[in-house]
Amino acid sequence: MSARIIDGKAIAEDIRAQAARAVATLKTVHGIEPGIAVVLVGEDPASQVYVRNKDAAVKEAGMRSFQHTLDAATSQDDLLALIARLNADPAVHGILVQLPLPEQIHTNAVIAAIDPAKDVDGFHIINAGLLATGQAALVPCTPTGCAILAERALGDITGLEVVVVGRSNIVGRPAAQLFLNRNCTVTMAHSRTRDLPAVCRRADILIAAVGRKEMIRGDWIKPGACVIDVGITRVPREDGKTRLVGDVAFDEAKEVAGAITPVPGGVGRMTVAMLLVNTITAACRAAGIEPPDIG
Ligand code: GUN
């Protein structure tokens, strides 16, 4: 049996189209133009690509994009001063500081300085705490994208066993809370988990977010399971070019799983789509309007 391939690109395009329609309505009915400030410090090539993609998607959806590109040697104080200006700017509904940051800057201090109402990454401890207590929050984009992909593949996910492999603040931890809020039975696994393959084999939905290429093998997967691969590692190809691979050994896994996301073309596209949704949500809340239901 070969798994159904979950088309993250098509699902992300659908969400981007819904976002664009919501933005058009906000403009014409309420006179609101959602705006996001994206801050990049330094010249990390992968971050430059991500920021470019975010900028293009924001503009395509009809929103305002404010780009701030700072030198790699920027001090923490200068970055915090920029964030204070963005917090105070009513045209800016969302603020995203691209990670990782250069080593002279403390990531947690920067995240803490962002107004939680504008924290479209959902990384601020206020938003993390709201999510963890089942309250309305701005939720990190990648885990929300994972949940939407799983729901599009399976329909109702109530009561299913979810195993999240990886405990990062950006993906693993919020993913576990998010699936718990959607009434799943959640196990968090990580590098110290005993008999990780056996734990993974319990999963109806397996979220792979470890950042280790092809670590999760075909025989770690329960037959028919839904596999969501968050990993993206660039590896050399024989022709001297490079290709992207996930945390899951795709060729093995697709023979066992019921549905699986490819890399690329799976979760990656969803992150940008959910950023648009979070920015619309933040803009609506700032104006006291009920945010549209996009997903
Ligand atoms: N770096 C890798 N993923 C992300 C993300 O989702 N948001 C930000 N700000 N930086 C990242």
PDB file of C-alpha atoms and ligand atoms in Angstrom:
ATOM      1  CA  MET A   1       0.000   0.000   0.000  1.00  0.00           C
ATOM      2  CA  SER A   2       1.252   3.473  -0.783  1.00  0.00           C
ATOM      3  CA  ALA A   3       0.205   6.447   1.351  1.00  0.00           C
ATOM      4  CA  ARG A   4      -1.898   9.345   0.162  1.00  0.00           C
ATOM      5  CA  ILE A   5       0.402  12.339  -0.287  1.00  0.00           C
ATOM      6  CA  ILE A   6      -0.921  15.359   1.606  1.00  0.00           C
ATOM      7  CA  ASP A   7      -0.622  18.300  -0.765  1.00  0.00           C
ATOM      8  CA  GLY A   8       0.577  21.068   1.555  1.00  0.00           C
ATOM      9  CA  LYS A   9       1.127  23.397  -1.372  1.00  0.00           C
ATOM     10  CA  ALA A  10      -2.512  23.184  -2.518  1.00  0.00           C
ATOM     11  CA  ILE A  11      -3.897  23.438   1.032  1.00  0.00           C
ATOM     12  CA  ALA A  12      -1.661  26.441   1.771  1.00  0.00           C
ATOM     13  CA  GLU A  13      -2.834  28.100  -1.465  1.00  0.00           C
ATOM     14  CA  ASP A  14      -6.440  27.557  -0.406  1.00  0.00           C
ATOM     15  CA  ILE A  15      -5.743  29.209   2.962  1.00  0.00           C
ATOM     16  CA  ARG A  16      -3.896  32.083   1.289  1.00  0.00           C
ATOM     17  CA  ALA A  17      -6.905  32.645  -0.980  1.00  0.00           C
ATOM     18  CA  GLN A  18      -9.221  32.648   2.061  1.00  0.00           C
ATOM     19  CA  ALA A  19      -6.857  35.134   3.751  1.00  0.00           C
ATOM     20  CA  ALA A  20      -6.885  37.415   0.693  1.00  0.00           C
ATOM     21  CA  ARG A  21     -10.715  37.418   0.667  1.00  0.00           C
ATOM     22  CA  ALA A  22     -10.772  38.230   4.404  1.00  0.00           C
ATOM     23  CA  VAL A  23      -8.329  41.118   3.866  1.00  0.00           C
ATOM     24  CA  ALA A  24     -10.471  42.507   1.028  1.00  0.00           C
ATOM     25  CA  THR A  25     -13.545  42.417   3.307  1.00  0.00           C
ATOM     26  CA  LEU A  26     -11.649  44.074   6.177  1.00  0.00           C
ATOM     27  CA  LYS A  27     -10.585  46.882   3.842  1.00  0.00           C
ATOM     28  CA  THR A  28     -13.954  47.524   2.221  1.00  0.00           C
ATOM     29  CA  VAL A  29     -16.240  46.937   5.211  1.00  0.00           C
ATOM     30  CA  HIS A  30     -14.079  48.146   8.100  1.00  0.00           C
ATOM     31  CA  GLY A  31     -11.388  50.299   6.478  1.00  0.00           C
ATOM     32  CA  ILE A  32      -8.662  48.132   8.053  1.00  0.00           C
ATOM     33  CA  GLU A  33      -5.489  47.183   6.181  1.00  0.00           C
ATOM     34  CA  PRO A  34      -3.674  44.456   8.129  1.00  0.00           C
ATOM     35  CA  GLY A  35       0.064  45.089   8.328  1.00  0.00           C
ATOM     36  CA  ILE A  36       3.021  43.001   9.475  1.00  0.00           C
ATOM     37  CA  ALA A  37       6.582  44.039  10.292  1.00  0.00           C
ATOM     38  CA  VAL A  38       9.203  41.391   9.541  1.00  0.00           C
ATOM     39  CA  VAL A  39      12.596  41.925  11.141  1.00  0.00           C
ATOM     40  CA  LEU A  40      15.712  40.162   9.875  1.00  0.00           C
ATOM     41  CA  VAL A  41      19.018  40.589  11.694  1.00  0.00           C
ATOM     42  CA  GLY A  42      22.078  39.468   9.744  1.00  0.00           C
ATOM     43  CA  GLU A  43      22.496  37.594   6.494  1.00  0.00           C
ATOM     44  CA  ASP A  44      21.710  33.948   7.207  1.00  0.00           C
ATOM     45  CA  PRO A  45      20.862  32.658   3.695  1.00  0.00           C
ATOM     46  CA  ALA A  46      17.995  30.385   4.814  1.00  0.00           C
ATOM     47  CA  SER A  47      16.453  33.217   6.861  1.00  0.00           C
ATOM     48  CA  GLN A  48      16.740  35.562   3.869  1.00  0.00           C
ATOM     49  CA  VAL A  49      14.743  33.081   1.761  1.00  0.00           C
ATOM     50  CA  TYR A  50      12.074  32.656   4.480  1.00  0.00           C
ATOM     51  CA  VAL A  51      11.724  36.429   4.910  1.00  0.00           C
ATOM     52  CA  ARG A  52      11.443  36.961   1.148  1.00  0.00           C
ATOM     53  CA  ASN A  53       8.717  34.306   0.926  1.00  0.00           C
ATOM     54  CA  LYS A  54       6.819  35.872   3.826  1.00  0.00           C
ATOM     55  CA  ASP A  55       7.042  39.343   2.254  1.00  0.00           C
ATOM     56  CA  ALA A  56       5.713  38.057  -1.097  1.00  0.00           C
ATOM     57  CA  ALA A  57       2.827  36.163   0.535  1.00  0.00           C
ATOM     58  CA  VAL A  58       1.833  39.151   2.694  1.00  0.00           C
ATOM     59  CA  LYS A  59       1.720  41.463  -0.337  1.00  0.00           C
ATOM     60  CA  GLU A  60      -0.144  38.904  -2.449  1.00  0.00           C
ATOM     61  CA  ALA A  61      -2.846  38.709   0.233  1.00  0.00           C
ATOM     62  CA  GLY A  62      -3.282  42.492   0.024  1.00  0.00           C
ATOM     63  CA  MET A  63      -1.677  43.259   3.387  1.00  0.00           C
ATOM     64  CA  ARG A  64       1.020  45.810   4.203  1.00  0.00           C
ATOM     65  CA  SER A  65       4.537  44.461   4.698  1.00  0.00           C
ATOM     66  CA  PHE A  66       7.125  46.487   6.606  1.00  0.00           C
ATOM     67  CA  GLN A  67      10.583  44.964   6.168  1.00  0.00           C
ATOM     68  CA  HIS A  68      13.408  45.810   8.563  1.00  0.00           C
ATOM     69  CA  THR A  69      16.806  44.376   7.647  1.00  0.00           C
ATOM     70  CA  LEU A  70      19.454  45.012  10.286  1.00  0.00           C
ATOM     71  CA  ASP A  71      23.183  44.467  10.281  1.00  0.00           C
ATOM     72  CA  ALA A  72      24.490  41.223  11.862  1.00  0.00           C
ATOM     73  CA  ALA A  73      26.352  43.348  14.457  1.00  0.00           C
ATOM     74  CA  THR A  74      23.166  45.122  15.633  1.00  0.00           C
ATOM     75  CA  SER A  75      23.055  45.412  19.422  1.00  0.00           C
ATOM     76  CA  GLN A  76      20.232  43.965  21.504  1.00  0.00           C
ATOM     77  CA  ASP A  77      19.344  47.487  22.679  1.00  0.00           C
ATOM     78  CA  ASP A  78      18.943  48.718  19.094  1.00  0.00           C
ATOM     79  CA  LEU A  79      16.732  45.748  18.229  1.00  0.00           C
ATOM     80  CA  LEU A  80      14.632  46.311  21.366  1.00  0.00           C
ATOM     81  CA  ALA A  81      14.277  50.003  20.422  1.00  0.00           C
ATOM     82  CA  LEU A  82      12.960  48.994  16.986  1.00  0.00           C
ATOM     83  CA  ILE A  83      10.478  46.589  18.594  1.00  0.00           C
ATOM     84  CA  ALA A  84       9.261  49.362  20.914  1.00  0.00           C
ATOM     85  CA  ARG A  85       8.589  51.563  17.857  1.00  0.00           C
ATOM     86  CA  LEU A  86       6.733  48.739  16.099  1.00  0.00           C
ATOM     87  CA  ASN A  87       4.690  48.006  19.248  1.00  0.00           C
ATOM     88  CA  ALA A  88       3.557  51.654  19.237  1.00  0.00           C
ATOM     89  CA  ASP A  89       2.798  51.837  15.501  1.00  0.00           C
ATOM     90  CA  PRO A  90      -0.948  51.402  14.828  1.00  0.00           C
ATOM     91  CA  ALA A  91      -0.302  50.397  11.177  1.00  0.00           C
ATOM     92  CA  VAL A  92       1.642  47.362  12.421  1.00  0.00           C
ATOM     93  CA  HIS A  93      -0.705  44.596  13.607  1.00  0.00           C
ATOM     94  CA  GLY A  94       1.880  41.827  13.605  1.00  0.00           C
ATOM     95  CA  ILE A  95       5.604  41.688  14.427  1.00  0.00           C
ATOM     96  CA  LEU A  96       7.851  38.798  13.416  1.00  0.00           C
ATOM     97  CA  VAL A  97      11.532  38.687  14.313  1.00  0.00           C
ATOM     98  CA  GLN A  98      13.123  35.978  12.182  1.00  0.00           C
ATOM     99  CA  LEU A  99      15.089  33.395  14.188  1.00  0.00           C
ATOM    100  CA  PRO A 100      17.840  32.465  14.780  1.00  0.00           C
ATOM    101  CA  LEU A 101      19.327  35.747  15.987  1.00  0.00           C
ATOM    102  CA  PRO A 102      23.068  36.579  16.168  1.00  0.00           C
ATOM    103  CA  GLU A 103      24.706  35.447  19.392  1.00  0.00           C
ATOM    104  CA  GLN A 104      25.010  38.921  20.988  1.00  0.00           C
ATOM    105  CA  ILE A 105      21.200  39.042  21.160  1.00  0.00           C
ATOM    106  CA  HIS A 106      19.149  37.056  23.688  1.00  0.00           C
ATOM    107  CA  THR A 107      16.227  35.521  21.820  1.00  0.00           C
ATOM    108  CA  ASN A 108      14.003  35.286  24.911  1.00  0.00           C
ATOM    109  CA  ALA A 109      14.518  38.984  25.715  1.00  0.00           C
ATOM    110  CA  VAL A 110      13.496  39.932  22.186  1.00  0.00           C
ATOM    111  CA  ILE A 111      10.389  37.731  22.198  1.00  0.00           C
ATOM    112  CA  ALA A 112       9.411  39.118  25.615  1.00  0.00           C
ATOM    113  CA  ALA A 113       9.616  42.678  24.255  1.00  0.00           C
ATOM    114  CA  ILE A 114       7.016  42.084  21.528  1.00  0.00           C
ATOM    115  CA  ASP A 115       3.487  43.190  22.409  1.00  0.00           C
ATOM    116  CA  PRO A 116       1.664  39.814  22.886  1.00  0.00           C
ATOM    117  CA  ALA A 117      -1.266  41.204  20.839  1.00  0.00           C
ATOM    118  CA  LYS A 118       1.129  41.659  17.874  1.00  0.00           C
ATOM    119  CA  ASP A 119       3.074  38.422  18.428  1.00  0.00           C
ATOM    120  CA  VAL A 120       2.016  36.690  15.199  1.00  0.00           C
ATOM    121  CA  ASP A 121       4.655  33.988  15.763  1.00  0.00           C
ATOM    122  CA  GLY A 122       2.886  33.045  19.012  1.00  0.00           C
ATOM    123  CA  PHE A 123       6.239  32.737  20.800  1.00  0.00           C
ATOM    124  CA  HIS A 124       5.605  35.192  23.685  1.00  0.00           C
ATOM    125  CA  ILE A 125       5.087  33.473  27.044  1.00  0.00           C
ATOM    126  CA  ILE A 126       1.657  35.124  27.317  1.00  0.00           C
ATOM    127  CA  ASN A 127       0.567  33.399  24.107  1.00  0.00           C
ATOM    128  CA  ALA A 128       2.317  30.150  25.075  1.00  0.00           C
ATOM    129  CA  GLY A 129       0.513  30.285  28.440  1.00  0.00           C
ATOM    130  CA  LEU A 130      -2.864  31.030  26.858  1.00  0.00           C
ATOM    131  CA  LEU A 131      -2.408  28.083  24.479  1.00  0.00           C
ATOM    132  CA  ALA A 132      -1.314  25.801  27.337  1.00  0.00           C
ATOM    133  CA  THR A 133      -4.413  26.713  29.339  1.00  0.00           C
ATOM    134  CA  GLY A 134      -6.786  26.240  26.407  1.00  0.00           C
ATOM    135  CA  GLN A 135      -7.539  29.955  25.936  1.00  0.00           C
ATOM    136  CA  ALA A 136      -7.667  32.056  22.766  1.00  0.00           C
ATOM    137  CA  ALA A 137      -4.073  32.860  21.777  1.00  0.00           C
ATOM    138  CA  LEU A 138      -1.937  33.713  18.810  1.00  0.00           C
ATOM    139  CA  VAL A 139      -0.681  30.187  18.102  1.00  0.00           C
ATOM    140  CA  PRO A 140       2.670  29.392  16.412  1.00  0.00           C
ATOM    141  CA  CYS A 141       2.271  29.053  12.654  1.00  0.00           C
ATOM    142  CA  THR A 142       4.008  25.743  11.934  1.00  0.00           C
ATOM    143  CA  PRO A 143       2.111  23.636  14.519  1.00  0.00           C
ATOM    144  CA  THR A 144      -1.213  25.161  13.426  1.00  0.00           C
ATOM    145  CA  GLY A 145      -0.289  24.248   9.865  1.00  0.00           C
ATOM    146  CA  CYS A 146       0.398  20.655  11.019  1.00  0.00           C
ATOM    147  CA  ALA A 147      -3.015  20.392  12.698  1.00  0.00           C
ATOM    148  CA  ILE A 148      -4.814  21.703   9.614  1.00  0.00           C
ATOM    149  CA  LEU A 149      -2.977  19.219   7.381  1.00  0.00           C
ATOM    150  CA  ALA A 150      -3.902  16.349   9.727  1.00  0.00           C
ATOM    151  CA  GLU A 151      -7.543  17.453   9.821  1.00  0.00           C
ATOM    152  CA  ARG A 152      -7.711  17.838   6.050  1.00  0.00           C
ATOM    153  CA  ALA A 153      -6.310  14.295   5.705  1.00  0.00           C
ATOM    154  CA  LEU A 154      -8.390  12.598   8.426  1.00  0.00           C
ATOM    155  CA  GLY A 155     -11.462  14.724   9.110  1.00  0.00           C
ATOM    156  CA  ASP A 156     -12.408  14.595  12.817  1.00  0.00           C
ATOM    157  CA  ILE A 157      -9.279  13.892  14.898  1.00  0.00           C
ATOM    158  CA  THR A 158     -11.028  13.696  18.290  1.00  0.00           C
ATOM    159  CA  GLY A 159      -9.599  10.946  20.493  1.00  0.00           C
ATOM    160  CA  LEU A 160      -6.721  10.039  18.179  1.00  0.00           C
ATOM    161  CA  GLU A 161      -3.243   9.220  19.507  1.00  0.00           C
ATOM    162  CA  VAL A 162      -0.765  11.930  18.541  1.00  0.00           C
ATOM    163  CA  VAL A 163       2.960  11.485  19.081  1.00  0.00           C
ATOM    164  CA  VAL A 164       5.040  14.645  18.732  1.00  0.00           C
ATOM    165  CA  VAL A 165       8.754  13.963  18.309  1.00  0.00           C
ATOM    166  CA  GLY A 166      10.791  17.045  19.257  1.00  0.00           C
ATOM    167  CA  ARG A 167      10.267  19.571  22.064  1.00  0.00           C
ATOM    168  CA  SER A 168      11.242  22.923  20.551  1.00  0.00           C
ATOM    169  CA  ASN A 169       9.362  26.065  21.560  1.00  0.00           C
ATOM    170  CA  ILE A 170       8.652  26.804  17.885  1.00  0.00           C
ATOM    171  CA  VAL A 171       7.088  23.469  16.929  1.00  0.00           C
ATOM    172  CA  GLY A 172       7.063  20.501  19.340  1.00  0.00           C
ATOM    173  CA  ARG A 173       5.747  22.053  22.553  1.00  0.00           C
ATOM    174  CA  PRO A 174       3.017  24.195  20.957  1.00  0.00           C
ATOM    175  CA  ALA A 175       2.048  21.301  18.650  1.00  0.00           C
ATOM    176  CA  ALA A 176       1.411  19.094  21.699  1.00  0.00           C
ATOM    177  CA  GLN A 177      -0.810  21.761  23.317  1.00  0.00           C
ATOM    178  CA  LEU A 178      -2.662  22.404  20.094  1.00  0.00           C
ATOM    179  CA  PHE A 179      -3.531  18.741  19.499  1.00  0.00           C
ATOM    180  CA  LEU A 180      -4.523  18.419  23.157  1.00  0.00           C
ATOM    181  CA  ASN A 181      -6.912  21.361  22.686  1.00  0.00           C
ATOM    182  CA  ARG A 182      -8.320  19.482  19.689  1.00  0.00           C
ATOM    183  CA  ASN A 183      -9.150  16.530  21.971  1.00  0.00           C
ATOM    184  CA  CYS A 184      -6.311  14.218  20.930  1.00  0.00           C
ATOM    185  CA  THR A 185      -4.348  11.984  23.309  1.00  0.00           C
ATOM    186  CA  VAL A 186      -0.862  13.438  23.101  1.00  0.00           C
ATOM    187  CA  THR A 187       2.572  11.977  23.829  1.00  0.00           C
ATOM    188  CA  MET A 188       5.651  14.188  23.641  1.00  0.00           C
ATOM    189  CA  ALA A 189       8.752  12.274  22.635  1.00  0.00           C
ATOM    190  CA  HIS A 190      12.316  13.549  22.337  1.00  0.00           C
ATOM    191  CA  SER A 191      15.967  12.541  22.197  1.00  0.00           C
ATOM    192  CA  ARG A 192      15.856  10.928  25.671  1.00  0.00           C
ATOM    193  CA  THR A 193      12.649   8.964  25.105  1.00  0.00           C
ATOM    194  CA  ARG A 194      13.091   5.252  25.808  1.00  0.00           C
ATOM    195  CA  ASP A 195      12.366   3.014  22.797  1.00  0.00           C
ATOM    196  CA  LEU A 196      11.379   5.872  20.508  1.00  0.00           C
ATOM    197  CA  PRO A 197      10.388   3.551  17.623  1.00  0.00           C
ATOM    198  CA  ALA A 198       7.822   1.787  19.857  1.00  0.00           C
ATOM    199  CA  VAL A 199       6.413   5.132  21.049  1.00  0.00           C
ATOM    200  CA  CYS A 200       6.120   6.364  17.445  1.00  0.00           C
ATOM    201  CA  ARG A 201       4.313   3.149  16.482  1.00  0.00           C
ATOM    202  CA  ARG A 202       1.471   4.140  18.854  1.00  0.00           C
ATOM    203  CA  ALA A 203       0.667   7.219  16.800  1.00  0.00           C
ATOM    204  CA  ASP A 204      -2.423   7.690  14.654  1.00  0.00           C
ATOM    205  CA  ILE A 205      -0.856  11.082  13.865  1.00  0.00           C
ATOM    206  CA  LEU A 206       2.939  11.302  14.010  1.00  0.00           C
ATOM    207  CA  ILE A 207       4.469  14.794  14.078  1.00  0.00           C
ATOM    208  CA  ALA A 208       8.185  14.660  13.248  1.00  0.00           C
ATOM    209  CA  ALA A 209       9.929  17.846  14.376  1.00  0.00           C
ATOM    210  CA  VAL A 210      13.421  16.866  15.466  1.00  0.00           C
ATOM    211  CA  GLY A 211      15.585  18.419  12.750  1.00  0.00           C
ATOM    212  CA  ARG A 212      17.499  15.176  12.071  1.00  0.00           C
ATOM    213  CA  LYS A 213      17.273  14.036   8.504  1.00  0.00           C
ATOM    214  CA  GLU A 214      15.407  10.795   7.845  1.00  0.00           C
ATOM    215  CA  MET A 215      15.639   9.710  11.499  1.00  0.00           C
ATOM    216  CA  ILE A 216      12.132   8.236  11.565  1.00  0.00           C
ATOM    217  CA  ARG A 217      12.123   4.968   9.640  1.00  0.00           C
ATOM    218  CA  GLY A 218       9.310   3.104   7.943  1.00  0.00           C
ATOM    219  CA  ASP A 219       9.073   0.457  10.666  1.00  0.00           C
ATOM    220  CA  TRP A 220       8.504   3.181  13.316  1.00  0.00           C
ATOM    221  CA  ILE A 221       5.133   3.948  11.756  1.00  0.00           C
ATOM    222  CA  LYS A 222       1.789   2.319  12.544  1.00  0.00           C
ATOM    223  CA  PRO A 223       0.193   1.018   9.337  1.00  0.00           C
ATOM    224  CA  GLY A 224      -2.296   3.589   8.060  1.00  0.00           C
ATOM    225  CA  ALA A 225      -1.038   6.432  10.286  1.00  0.00           C
ATOM    226  CA  CYS A 226      -0.968  10.080   9.225  1.00  0.00           C
ATOM    227  CA  VAL A 227       2.633  11.337   9.150  1.00  0.00           C
ATOM    228  CA  ILE A 228       3.369  15.075   9.280  1.00  0.00           C
ATOM    229  CA  ASP A 229       7.032  15.850   8.598  1.00  0.00           C
ATOM    230  CA  VAL A 230       8.225  19.245   9.825  1.00  0.00           C
ATOM    231  CA  GLY A 231      11.940  18.613   9.169  1.00  0.00           C
ATOM    232  CA  ILE A 232      13.832  20.380   6.405  1.00  0.00           C
ATOM    233  CA  THR A 233      17.504  19.538   6.001  1.00  0.00           C
ATOM    234  CA  ARG A 234      19.470  20.499   2.910  1.00  0.00           C
ATOM    235  CA  VAL A 235      21.692  17.636   1.665  1.00  0.00           C
ATOM    236  CA  PRO A 236      24.095  17.410  -1.299  1.00  0.00           C
ATOM    237  CA  ARG A 237      22.939  15.633  -4.453  1.00  0.00           C
ATOM    238  CA  GLU A 238      25.157  13.546  -6.711  1.00  0.00           C
ATOM    239  CA  ASP A 239      25.079  16.252  -9.415  1.00  0.00           C
ATOM    240  CA  GLY A 240      26.621  18.787  -7.013  1.00  0.00           C
ATOM    241  CA  LYS A 241      23.308  20.567  -6.338  1.00  0.00           C
ATOM    242  CA  THR A 242      21.326  20.179  -3.114  1.00  0.00           C
ATOM    243  CA  ARG A 243      17.898  18.833  -2.165  1.00  0.00           C
ATOM    244  CA  LEU A 244      15.681  19.059   0.899  1.00  0.00           C
ATOM    245  CA  VAL A 245      14.875  16.047   3.056  1.00  0.00           C
ATOM    246  CA  GLY A 246      12.608  15.691   6.078  1.00  0.00           C
ATOM    247  CA  ASP A 247      12.894  14.011   9.475  1.00  0.00           C
ATOM    248  CA  VAL A 248      11.087  10.972   8.046  1.00  0.00           C
ATOM    249  CA  ALA A 249      12.606   8.432   5.629  1.00  0.00           C
ATOM    250  CA  PHE A 250       9.919   9.225   3.059  1.00  0.00           C
ATOM    251  CA  ASP A 251      10.359   6.287   0.651  1.00  0.00           C
ATOM    252  CA  GLU A 252      10.051   3.757   3.500  1.00  0.00           C
ATOM    253  CA  ALA A 253       7.319   5.634   5.353  1.00  0.00           C
ATOM    254  CA  LYS A 254       5.022   6.061   2.372  1.00  0.00           C
ATOM    255  CA  GLU A 255       4.748   2.264   2.082  1.00  0.00           C
ATOM    256  CA  VAL A 256       3.359   2.033   5.634  1.00  0.00           C
ATOM    257  CA  ALA A 257       1.520   5.294   6.348  1.00  0.00           C
ATOM    258  CA  GLY A 258      -2.034   6.058   5.282  1.00  0.00           C
ATOM    259  CA  ALA A 259      -1.218   9.699   4.527  1.00  0.00           C
ATOM    260  CA  ILE A 260       2.075  11.606   4.579  1.00  0.00           C
ATOM    261  CA  THR A 261       3.390  15.095   3.897  1.00  0.00           C
ATOM    262  CA  PRO A 262       6.232  15.389   1.379  1.00  0.00           C
ATOM    263  CA  VAL A 263       9.354  17.532   1.866  1.00  0.00           C
ATOM    264  CA  PRO A 264       9.287  20.003   0.218  1.00  0.00           C
ATOM    265  CA  GLY A 265       5.638  20.721  -0.547  1.00  0.00           C
ATOM    266  CA  GLY A 266       4.186  19.772   2.836  1.00  0.00           C
ATOM    267  CA  VAL A 267       4.334  21.690   6.110  1.00  0.00           C
ATOM    268  CA  GLY A 268       6.685  24.465   4.907  1.00  0.00           C
ATOM    269  CA  ARG A 269       4.065  26.202   2.803  1.00  0.00           C
ATOM    270  CA  MET A 270       1.594  26.133   5.677  1.00  0.00           C
ATOM    271  CA  THR A 271       3.827  28.203   7.969  1.00  0.00           C
ATOM    272  CA  VAL A 272       3.591  31.241   5.708  1.00  0.00           C
ATOM    273  CA  ALA A 273      -0.162  30.755   5.157  1.00  0.00           C
ATOM    274  CA  MET A 274      -0.792  30.653   8.920  1.00  0.00           C
ATOM    275  CA  LEU A 275       1.265  33.817   9.392  1.00  0.00           C
ATOM    276  CA  LEU A 276      -1.262  35.616   7.174  1.00  0.00           C
ATOM    277  CA  VAL A 277      -4.114  34.205   9.260  1.00  0.00           C
ATOM    278  CA  ASN A 278      -2.470  35.277  12.542  1.00  0.00           C
ATOM    279  CA  THR A 279      -1.905  38.796  11.199  1.00  0.00           C
ATOM    280  CA  ILE A 280      -5.574  39.067  10.183  1.00  0.00           C
ATOM    281  CA  THR A 281      -6.575  37.784  13.645  1.00  0.00           C
ATOM    282  CA  ALA A 282      -4.328  40.367  15.347  1.00  0.00           C
ATOM    283  CA  ALA A 283      -5.689  43.192  13.156  1.00  0.00           C
ATOM    284  CA  CYS A 284      -9.300  42.188  13.906  1.00  0.00           C
ATOM    285  CA  ARG A 285      -8.698  41.956  17.649  1.00  0.00           C
ATOM    286  CA  ALA A 286      -6.982  45.381  17.622  1.00  0.00           C
ATOM    287  CA  ALA A 287     -10.149  46.799  16.032  1.00  0.00           C
ATOM    288  CA  GLY A 288     -12.531  44.903  18.309  1.00  0.00           C
ATOM    289  CA  ILE A 289     -13.850  42.774  15.421  1.00  0.00           C
ATOM    290  CA  GLU A 290     -14.445  39.005  15.553  1.00  0.00           C
ATOM    291  CA  PRO A 291     -11.637  37.385  13.493  1.00  0.00           C
ATOM    292  CA  PRO A 292     -12.773  35.339  10.466  1.00  0.00           C
ATOM    293  CA  ASP A 293     -12.625  31.557  10.686  1.00  0.00           C
ATOM    294  CA  ILE A 294      -9.922  30.554   8.176  1.00  0.00           C
ATOM    295  CA  GLY A 295      -8.595  27.015   7.846  1.00  0.00           C
TER     296      GLY A 295
HETATM  297  N1  GUN B   1      12.825  30.427  12.237  1.00  0.00           N
HETATM  298  C1  GUN B   1      12.415  29.184  11.890  1.00  0.00           C
HETATM  299  N2  GUN B   1      11.059  29.105  11.966  1.00  0.00           N
HETATM  300  C2  GUN B   1      10.622  30.308  12.369  1.00  0.00           C
HETATM  301  C3  GUN B   1       9.328  30.839  12.615  1.00  0.00           C
HETATM  302  O1  GUN B   1       8.282  30.170  12.500  1.00  0.00           O
HETATM  303  N3  GUN B   1       9.295  32.143  13.024  1.00  0.00           N
HETATM  304  C4  GUN B   1      10.416  32.888  13.174  1.00  0.00           C
HETATM  305  N4  GUN B   1      10.277  34.147  13.597  1.00  0.00           N
HETATM  306  N5  GUN B   1      11.634  32.418  12.950  1.00  0.00           N
HETATM  307  C5  GUN B   1      11.725  31.144  12.553  1.00  0.00           C
END
